[in-house]
Amino acid sequence: MAEPILKVTNLKKHYPVRKGLLNRQVATRYVVDGVDIQINPGETVALVGESGCGKTVLLRVLLGIEEATEGEICYYGKDITKLGRQERKEMRKKVQMIFQDSMSALHPRFTIMESLAEPLLLNGMKDRTQIEKIVVEMLEKVGLDAGYRFRNPESLSGGQRQRVIIARALVERPELILADEPISALDVSLQAQVLNLLMDLQEEFKLSMLFVAHDLAVVRQIADYILIMYAGHILEAAPGREIYANACHPYTQVLLESAPSISKGVRGEAFHLNLKIGDAPDPMNPPSGCVFHTRCVYADEGCRRRVPKERKVSDGHYVACDKYEEIGRNVKAGQRGEQ
Ligand code: SF4
């Protein structure tokens, strides 16, 4: 099997909370707390979870914008947390980000030409004719004609700006794209178009992708593998089709139920789970035992005390819930109308 393009092991990002004149550390925010990710060449892995679960911080650490507190980030087998400045710079060319908010990701006074040329100039390309050729080619790849290079971001629609952001991520011919909720700011009518564009470009450029989303409906079409994140932890990991057909973690089931286009029809009927609604845990004060126990209706004393083991459900399918088999039996019995 080919070597993974990205392998993240036990990644942690903790922030000290300091107070007082002496700037003493009084607490810690455990934002990312032991995450494993593997992305094989050409694969799309989706990272799904609510706002505030640590997804964006995780991306910033993967991109080298922030230092990891602990853990390994290996790109083709090389741990990038141990690379020197120059090697990191080289690596950054191969890993690009697509941002959610296209307006703030583009300099308002720059023309599209200037925005797309910037990464090439920063990496030492000097030939203006060559740069312009690459910019025009990339604009065409994302469905915008060459004339768009003379415009500024304000004169574009949200969908056009997002296409520019995608073109900008591609100008350096990356191998891995980190996409931070790339379609969530768009109208529903545009989301499918941009998603299809991303899938076409992925095939054409042989890209691997980490696609971050808060909604399982969005990633159904695109994800080969799905990671469910909650309070800085991965609670379930499985091939895409397996998550929709056999979600085992109570939190994944909540996410499926809250994505109306999915909750009905995939399993034949909706889950109709009676789940506690509430806020995600405070990263400064994470729950003991299972991080999901404060919102899980199946939680018992053991869940409050013990951190659940990672359990293998089937090939490539793992769940961090000690009671998943019992819950599965109860859900099935409930669906059959048994007492
Ligand atoms: Fe719920 Fe307990 Fe499973 Fe955690 S371990 S998801 S609290 S049943």
mmCIF file of N, CA and C and ligand atoms in Angstrom, residues 249-250 290 292-293 296 298-300 303 308 320-324 327, ligand 1:
data_model
loop_
_atom_site.group_PDB
_atom_site.id
_atom_site.type_symbol
_atom_site.label_atom_id
_atom_site.label_comp_id
_atom_site.label_asym_id
_atom_site.label_seq_id
_atom_site.Cartn_x
_atom_site.Cartn_y
_atom_site.Cartn_z
ATOM 1 N N HIS A 249 -21.498 5.669 17.096
ATOM 2 C CA HIS A 249 -21.373 6.549 18.257
ATOM 3 C C HIS A 249 -22.639 7.393 18.406
ATOM 4 N N PRO A 250 -23.144 7.548 19.623
ATOM 5 C CA PRO A 250 -24.354 8.363 19.800
ATOM 6 C C PRO A 250 -24.208 9.770 19.218
ATOM 7 N N CYS A 290 -15.737 9.767 29.494
ATOM 8 C CA CYS A 290 -16.088 9.992 28.084
ATOM 9 C C CYS A 290 -16.442 11.472 27.893
ATOM 10 N N PHE A 292 -18.192 12.866 25.846
ATOM 11 C CA PHE A 292 -19.563 13.112 25.389
ATOM 12 C C PHE A 292 -20.590 12.835 26.497
ATOM 13 N N HIS A 293 -20.146 12.431 27.706
ATOM 14 C CA HIS A 293 -21.128 11.933 28.685
ATOM 15 C C HIS A 293 -22.125 12.993 29.148
ATOM 16 N N CYS A 296 -24.928 12.754 26.509
ATOM 17 C CA CYS A 296 -25.326 11.435 26.005
ATOM 18 C C CYS A 296 -26.403 10.829 26.899
ATOM 19 N N TYR A 298 -27.297 7.847 27.030
ATOM 20 C CA TYR A 298 -26.935 6.488 27.448
ATOM 21 C C TYR A 298 -25.872 6.485 28.541
ATOM 22 N N ALA A 299 -25.429 7.668 28.945
ATOM 23 C CA ALA A 299 -24.307 7.745 29.895
ATOM 24 C C ALA A 299 -24.695 7.133 31.245
ATOM 25 N N ASP A 300 -23.763 6.392 31.819
ATOM 26 C CA ASP A 300 -23.950 5.887 33.178
ATOM 27 C C ASP A 300 -22.716 6.252 34.009
ATOM 28 N N CYS A 303 -19.352 5.676 32.381
ATOM 29 C CA CYS A 303 -18.996 6.652 31.334
ATOM 30 C C CYS A 303 -18.409 7.913 31.964
ATOM 31 N N PRO A 308 -13.458 5.973 27.335
ATOM 32 C CA PRO A 308 -13.749 4.773 26.530
ATOM 33 C C PRO A 308 -12.565 4.352 25.677
ATOM 34 N N ALA A 320 -15.239 5.318 19.714
ATOM 35 C CA ALA A 320 -14.812 5.507 21.106
ATOM 36 C C ALA A 320 -16.049 5.539 21.999
ATOM 37 N N CYS A 321 -16.675 4.390 22.147
ATOM 38 C CA CYS A 321 -17.840 4.278 23.044
ATOM 39 C C CYS A 321 -17.855 2.853 23.588
ATOM 40 N N ASP A 322 -17.832 2.713 24.930
ATOM 41 C CA ASP A 322 -17.808 1.376 25.522
ATOM 42 C C ASP A 322 -19.146 0.653 25.374
ATOM 43 N N LYS A 323 -20.201 1.423 25.091
ATOM 44 C CA LYS A 323 -21.537 0.807 25.092
ATOM 45 C C LYS A 323 -22.155 0.733 23.699
ATOM 46 N N TYR A 324 -21.320 0.875 22.657
ATOM 47 C CA TYR A 324 -21.916 1.022 21.323
ATOM 48 C C TYR A 324 -22.714 -0.202 20.889
ATOM 49 N N ILE A 327 -26.052 -0.140 22.730
ATOM 50 C CA ILE A 327 -26.895 0.927 22.168
ATOM 51 C C ILE A 327 -27.471 0.485 20.819
HETATM 52 FE FE1 SF4 B 1 -22.363 7.768 25.756
HETATM 53 FE FE2 SF4 B 1 -21.026 6.306 27.547
HETATM 54 FE FE3 SF4 B 1 -20.754 5.788 24.966
HETATM 55 FE FE4 SF4 B 1 -19.717 7.991 25.987
HETATM 56 S S1 SF4 B 1 -19.110 5.865 26.477
HETATM 57 S S2 SF4 B 1 -20.873 7.844 24.107
HETATM 58 S S3 SF4 B 1 -21.253 8.541 27.500
HETATM 59 S S4 SF4 B 1 -22.622 5.576 26.191
#
